[in-house]
Amino acid sequence: MDGAGKPTVAPVLILLGPPGAGKGTQARMLEEAHGLVQLSTGDLLRAAVAAGTEAGKRAKSVMEAGDLVSDEIVIAILRDRLNEADCAKGVILDGFPRTTVQAEELDALLAENGQKVDAAISLDVDDAAMIERISGRFTCGACGEGYHDKFKPTATPDVCDHCGSTEMKRRSDDNAATVAQRLEAYHAQTAPLIDYYETKGALSRVPAMGSIESIAASLNSVVSKATA
Ligand code: AMP
């Protein structure tokens, strides 16, 4: 702590939860409220696919099948992004780590800078509800704001409330077959991280079946405590 009672090491927070749990939506809200940088490996990988990089070419078919991209590719992308200057103010990781190897590698990367995971927050939801949430979601292609046909429609159809763009996008891996495989990958490879962070005393659980606003309020109090 410095004299003003602020942490001297930038906070590192993790949002855990299956696809559709609301990690991206909540991470964006926390980013604004707490001055953190949202870091989504899914977004970084989609950008690599769109840019046609070597990593993107290798990741594309794996993502379309709903499987996990190799630890080697994801860790390299994450390491590069964490080294960018804006991350010095603290990060909220959305979709990383997803395997025990990634969690251990993250601990090692952070330790090099005298940092650690301050809080891993599990968004607790039901699988059945996840399918409904995923099948209706879309984002603004210009500013990235997330929407949902039923739970968070735009005020004017197909016009972003945030920036006014009409360029709305739906993810190609948000189809029924890929979503089922993504949920399976979550339960087999990512859910064990709940125990990993519990053992380290860093785990918080937030029930995430309510409204976006009520979940955000619960998360805000967890994050305020973790970054105090
Ligand atoms: P997301 O946007 O987090 O739902 O991720 C979309 C897809 O990107 C996933 O289904 C995986 O194929 C891939 N992906 C994202 N993050 C990771 C990660 N940490 N490890 C492995 N694959 C990932």
Short mmCIF file of C-alpha atoms and ligand atoms in Angstrom, two decimals:
data_model
loop_
_atom_site.label_atom_id
_atom_site.label_comp_id
_atom_site.label_asym_id
_atom_site.label_seq_id
_atom_site.Cartn_x
_atom_site.Cartn_y
_atom_site.Cartn_z
CA MET A 1 0.00 0.00 0.00
CA ASP A 2 1.18 3.55 -0.62
CA GLY A 3 0.40 6.56 1.58
CA ALA A 4 -3.05 7.07 0.00
CA GLY A 5 -4.05 3.52 0.86
CA LYS A 6 -3.95 2.38 -2.76
CA PRO A 7 -2.33 -0.92 -3.78
CA THR A 8 1.13 -0.29 -5.27
CA VAL A 9 0.90 -3.41 -7.45
CA ALA A 10 -1.77 -3.39 -10.15
CA PRO A 11 -4.68 -5.74 -9.45
CA VAL A 12 -5.23 -8.93 -11.44
CA LEU A 13 -8.76 -10.32 -11.47
CA ILE A 14 -10.13 -13.39 -13.23
CA LEU A 15 -13.70 -14.10 -14.30
CA LEU A 16 -14.41 -17.84 -14.45
CA GLY A 17 -17.59 -19.37 -15.83
CA PRO A 18 -18.97 -21.33 -18.79
CA PRO A 19 -19.66 -19.75 -22.18
CA GLY A 20 -22.69 -17.48 -21.87
CA ALA A 21 -22.22 -16.84 -18.13
CA GLY A 22 -21.81 -13.13 -18.85
CA LYS A 23 -18.04 -12.83 -18.43
CA GLY A 24 -17.61 -10.42 -21.34
CA THR A 25 -20.57 -8.21 -20.40
CA GLN A 26 -19.54 -8.03 -16.75
CA ALA A 27 -15.84 -7.53 -17.55
CA ARG A 28 -16.72 -4.49 -19.67
CA MET A 29 -18.78 -3.02 -16.83
CA LEU A 30 -15.97 -3.65 -14.32
CA GLU A 31 -13.45 -2.13 -16.71
CA GLU A 32 -15.39 1.14 -16.70
CA ALA A 33 -16.22 1.11 -12.99
CA HIS A 34 -12.75 0.20 -11.67
CA GLY A 35 -10.36 1.54 -14.32
CA LEU A 36 -9.09 -1.92 -15.24
CA VAL A 37 -8.27 -3.31 -18.68
CA GLN A 38 -10.53 -6.13 -19.90
CA LEU A 39 -8.44 -8.84 -21.47
CA SER A 40 -10.38 -11.50 -23.39
CA THR A 41 -8.35 -14.30 -25.01
CA GLY A 42 -11.43 -15.09 -27.13
CA ASP A 43 -11.35 -11.52 -28.54
CA LEU A 44 -7.57 -11.70 -29.05
CA LEU A 45 -7.91 -15.03 -30.88
CA ARG A 46 -10.80 -13.76 -33.06
CA ALA A 47 -8.62 -10.74 -33.97
CA ALA A 48 -5.74 -13.11 -34.86
CA VAL A 49 -8.08 -15.19 -37.04
CA ALA A 50 -9.40 -12.04 -38.77
CA ALA A 51 -5.85 -10.75 -39.33
CA GLY A 52 -4.77 -14.14 -40.74
CA THR A 53 -1.71 -14.44 -38.48
CA GLU A 54 0.05 -17.81 -38.10
CA ALA A 55 -1.56 -18.29 -34.66
CA GLY A 56 -4.95 -17.27 -36.07
CA LYS A 57 -4.68 -19.83 -38.89
CA ARG A 58 -3.93 -22.59 -36.37
CA ALA A 59 -6.71 -21.50 -34.01
CA LYS A 60 -9.54 -21.05 -36.53
CA SER A 61 -10.77 -24.63 -36.99
CA VAL A 62 -10.31 -25.42 -33.29
CA MET A 63 -12.52 -22.47 -32.33
CA GLU A 64 -15.14 -23.41 -34.93
CA ALA A 65 -15.31 -26.91 -33.39
CA GLY A 66 -15.79 -25.46 -29.89
CA ASP A 67 -12.54 -26.97 -28.57
CA LEU A 68 -9.77 -25.20 -26.68
CA VAL A 69 -6.91 -23.66 -28.63
CA SER A 70 -3.49 -25.01 -27.55
CA ASP A 71 -2.00 -23.65 -24.34
CA GLU A 72 1.13 -22.66 -26.28
CA ILE A 73 -0.76 -20.33 -28.66
CA VAL A 74 -3.02 -18.80 -26.02
CA ILE A 75 -0.24 -18.20 -23.50
CA ALA A 76 1.93 -16.49 -26.16
CA ILE A 77 -0.95 -14.18 -27.15
CA LEU A 78 -1.77 -13.40 -23.52
CA ARG A 79 1.87 -12.73 -22.59
CA ASP A 80 2.26 -10.22 -25.44
CA ARG A 81 -0.95 -8.42 -24.48
CA LEU A 82 -0.03 -8.27 -20.77
CA ASN A 83 3.24 -6.56 -21.72
CA GLU A 84 1.40 -3.63 -23.34
CA ALA A 85 1.56 -0.37 -21.37
CA ASP A 86 -2.17 -0.02 -20.60
CA CYS A 87 -2.17 -3.28 -18.59
CA ALA A 88 -0.03 -1.58 -15.95
CA LYS A 89 -3.21 -0.17 -14.37
CA GLY A 90 -4.57 -3.65 -13.66
CA VAL A 91 -6.43 -6.28 -15.65
CA ILE A 92 -9.59 -8.29 -15.60
CA LEU A 93 -9.09 -11.57 -17.43
CA ASP A 94 -12.12 -12.91 -19.28
CA GLY A 95 -11.76 -16.43 -20.68
CA PHE A 96 -8.22 -17.01 -19.41
CA PRO A 97 -7.00 -19.23 -17.81
CA ARG A 98 -9.03 -22.16 -19.14
CA THR A 99 -6.67 -25.03 -18.20
CA THR A 100 -4.46 -25.82 -15.21
CA VAL A 101 -1.36 -25.34 -17.40
CA GLN A 102 -2.57 -21.80 -18.26
CA ALA A 103 -3.28 -21.03 -14.58
CA GLU A 104 0.21 -22.15 -13.54
CA GLU A 105 1.80 -20.21 -16.39
CA LEU A 106 -0.16 -17.09 -15.39
CA ASP A 107 1.07 -17.40 -11.80
CA ALA A 108 4.65 -17.65 -13.08
CA LEU A 109 4.24 -14.66 -15.44
CA LEU A 110 2.77 -12.49 -12.70
CA ALA A 111 5.40 -13.55 -10.16
CA GLU A 112 8.09 -12.12 -12.49
CA ASN A 113 6.53 -8.68 -11.80
CA GLY A 114 5.82 -9.26 -8.12
CA GLN A 115 2.11 -9.72 -8.92
CA LYS A 116 -0.43 -12.44 -8.20
CA VAL A 117 -4.07 -13.21 -8.90
CA ASP A 118 -5.99 -11.02 -6.43
CA ALA A 119 -9.37 -12.64 -7.03
CA ALA A 120 -10.78 -15.40 -9.22
CA ILE A 121 -14.51 -14.91 -9.43
CA SER A 122 -16.67 -17.81 -10.52
CA LEU A 123 -19.96 -16.81 -12.19
CA ASP A 124 -22.23 -19.68 -11.13
CA VAL A 125 -24.95 -20.55 -13.68
CA ASP A 126 -27.01 -23.48 -15.09
CA ASP A 127 -26.03 -25.07 -18.41
CA ALA A 128 -29.62 -24.96 -19.75
CA ALA A 129 -29.84 -21.19 -19.26
CA MET A 130 -26.47 -20.77 -20.99
CA ILE A 131 -27.81 -22.14 -24.27
CA GLU A 132 -30.63 -19.53 -24.24
CA ARG A 133 -28.23 -16.71 -23.38
CA ILE A 134 -25.75 -17.63 -26.08
CA SER A 135 -28.28 -18.16 -28.84
CA GLY A 136 -29.63 -14.59 -28.56
CA ARG A 137 -26.46 -12.60 -28.16
CA PHE A 138 -24.82 -10.12 -30.53
CA THR A 139 -22.30 -7.29 -30.29
CA CYS A 140 -21.71 -3.93 -31.88
CA GLY A 141 -18.98 -4.35 -34.48
CA ALA A 142 -17.78 -0.77 -33.93
CA CYS A 143 -17.47 -0.43 -30.13
CA GLY A 144 -17.88 -4.02 -28.89
CA GLU A 145 -20.91 -3.36 -26.67
CA GLY A 146 -22.76 -6.64 -26.02
CA TYR A 147 -26.54 -7.12 -26.50
CA HIS A 148 -29.11 -9.92 -26.32
CA ASP A 149 -32.37 -10.34 -28.26
CA LYS A 150 -34.31 -11.01 -25.03
CA PHE A 151 -32.23 -9.82 -22.06
CA LYS A 152 -30.57 -6.68 -23.42
CA PRO A 153 -32.04 -5.50 -26.75
CA THR A 154 -30.89 -2.25 -28.36
CA ALA A 155 -33.32 0.67 -27.76
CA THR A 156 -33.73 1.05 -31.56
CA PRO A 157 -33.52 -2.22 -33.50
CA ASP A 158 -29.99 -2.82 -34.81
CA VAL A 159 -28.62 0.56 -33.64
CA CYS A 160 -25.97 0.50 -30.91
CA ASP A 161 -27.11 2.42 -27.78
CA HIS A 162 -23.50 3.15 -26.97
CA CYS A 163 -22.04 4.52 -30.24
CA GLY A 164 -24.91 4.61 -32.79
CA SER A 165 -23.32 2.11 -35.20
CA THR A 166 -25.61 -0.23 -37.16
CA GLU A 167 -22.89 -2.83 -37.65
CA MET A 168 -24.12 -5.68 -35.41
CA LYS A 169 -22.25 -9.01 -35.31
CA ARG A 170 -23.14 -12.55 -34.19
CA ARG A 171 -20.36 -15.04 -33.45
CA SER A 172 -20.05 -18.00 -35.82
CA ASP A 173 -19.34 -20.34 -32.86
CA ASP A 174 -22.64 -19.41 -31.14
CA ASN A 175 -24.51 -22.26 -32.92
CA ALA A 176 -26.07 -25.23 -31.05
CA ALA A 177 -23.45 -27.89 -31.93
CA THR A 178 -20.46 -25.67 -31.11
CA VAL A 179 -22.03 -24.37 -27.92
CA ALA A 180 -22.56 -27.96 -26.67
CA GLN A 181 -18.88 -28.71 -27.31
CA ARG A 182 -17.78 -25.44 -25.64
CA LEU A 183 -19.79 -26.35 -22.53
CA GLU A 184 -18.20 -29.80 -22.49
CA ALA A 185 -14.71 -28.28 -22.78
CA TYR A 186 -15.57 -25.95 -19.90
CA HIS A 187 -16.65 -28.76 -17.57
CA ALA A 188 -13.73 -31.05 -18.48
CA GLN A 189 -10.87 -28.54 -18.61
CA THR A 190 -11.82 -25.22 -16.99
CA ALA A 191 -14.14 -26.05 -14.06
CA PRO A 192 -11.21 -27.69 -12.15
CA LEU A 193 -9.74 -24.17 -11.84
CA ILE A 194 -12.44 -23.38 -9.27
CA ASP A 195 -10.64 -25.77 -6.89
CA TYR A 196 -7.25 -24.45 -8.00
CA TYR A 197 -8.11 -20.90 -6.86
CA GLU A 198 -10.05 -22.06 -3.81
CA THR A 199 -6.93 -23.85 -2.56
CA LYS A 200 -5.00 -20.58 -3.00
CA GLY A 201 -7.64 -18.66 -1.02
CA ALA A 202 -8.37 -16.43 -4.06
CA LEU A 203 -11.83 -17.75 -5.04
CA SER A 204 -15.13 -15.86 -4.79
CA ARG A 205 -18.42 -17.21 -6.08
CA VAL A 206 -21.14 -14.97 -7.50
CA PRO A 207 -24.56 -16.43 -8.41
CA ALA A 208 -25.06 -15.28 -12.00
CA MET A 209 -28.60 -16.28 -12.96
CA GLY A 210 -30.21 -12.88 -12.20
CA SER A 211 -30.36 -9.62 -14.17
CA ILE A 212 -27.19 -8.09 -15.63
CA GLU A 213 -27.51 -5.20 -13.12
CA SER A 214 -27.93 -7.40 -10.01
CA ILE A 215 -24.95 -9.58 -11.02
CA ALA A 216 -22.90 -6.42 -11.66
CA ALA A 217 -23.74 -5.14 -8.17
CA SER A 218 -22.55 -8.40 -6.54
CA LEU A 219 -19.40 -8.39 -8.64
CA ASN A 220 -18.67 -4.75 -7.83
CA SER A 221 -18.55 -5.43 -4.13
CA VAL A 222 -16.24 -8.44 -4.60
CA VAL A 223 -13.93 -6.42 -6.86
CA SER A 224 -13.92 -3.39 -4.54
CA LYS A 225 -12.78 -5.61 -1.66
CA ALA A 226 -10.15 -7.37 -3.80
CA THR A 227 -8.67 -4.10 -5.07
CA ALA A 228 -8.94 -2.13 -1.78
P1 AMP B 1 -14.64 -17.01 -25.73
O1 AMP B 1 -14.78 -15.76 -26.52
O2 AMP B 1 -13.95 -16.80 -24.41
O3 AMP B 1 -15.95 -17.77 -25.59
O4 AMP B 1 -13.67 -17.97 -26.57
C1 AMP B 1 -14.02 -18.41 -27.87
C2 AMP B 1 -13.13 -19.59 -28.27
O5 AMP B 1 -11.75 -19.16 -28.27
C3 AMP B 1 -13.17 -20.77 -27.30
O6 AMP B 1 -14.26 -21.65 -27.58
C4 AMP B 1 -11.80 -21.41 -27.57
O7 AMP B 1 -11.80 -22.14 -28.78
C5 AMP B 1 -10.91 -20.19 -27.77
N1 AMP B 1 -10.31 -19.71 -26.49
C6 AMP B 1 -10.53 -18.52 -25.87
N2 AMP B 1 -9.81 -18.40 -24.76
C7 AMP B 1 -9.10 -19.56 -24.66
C8 AMP B 1 -8.17 -20.08 -23.71
N3 AMP B 1 -7.83 -19.37 -22.61
N4 AMP B 1 -7.66 -21.31 -23.94
C9 AMP B 1 -7.98 -22.03 -25.03
N5 AMP B 1 -8.86 -21.63 -25.95
C10 AMP B 1 -9.41 -20.39 -25.78
#
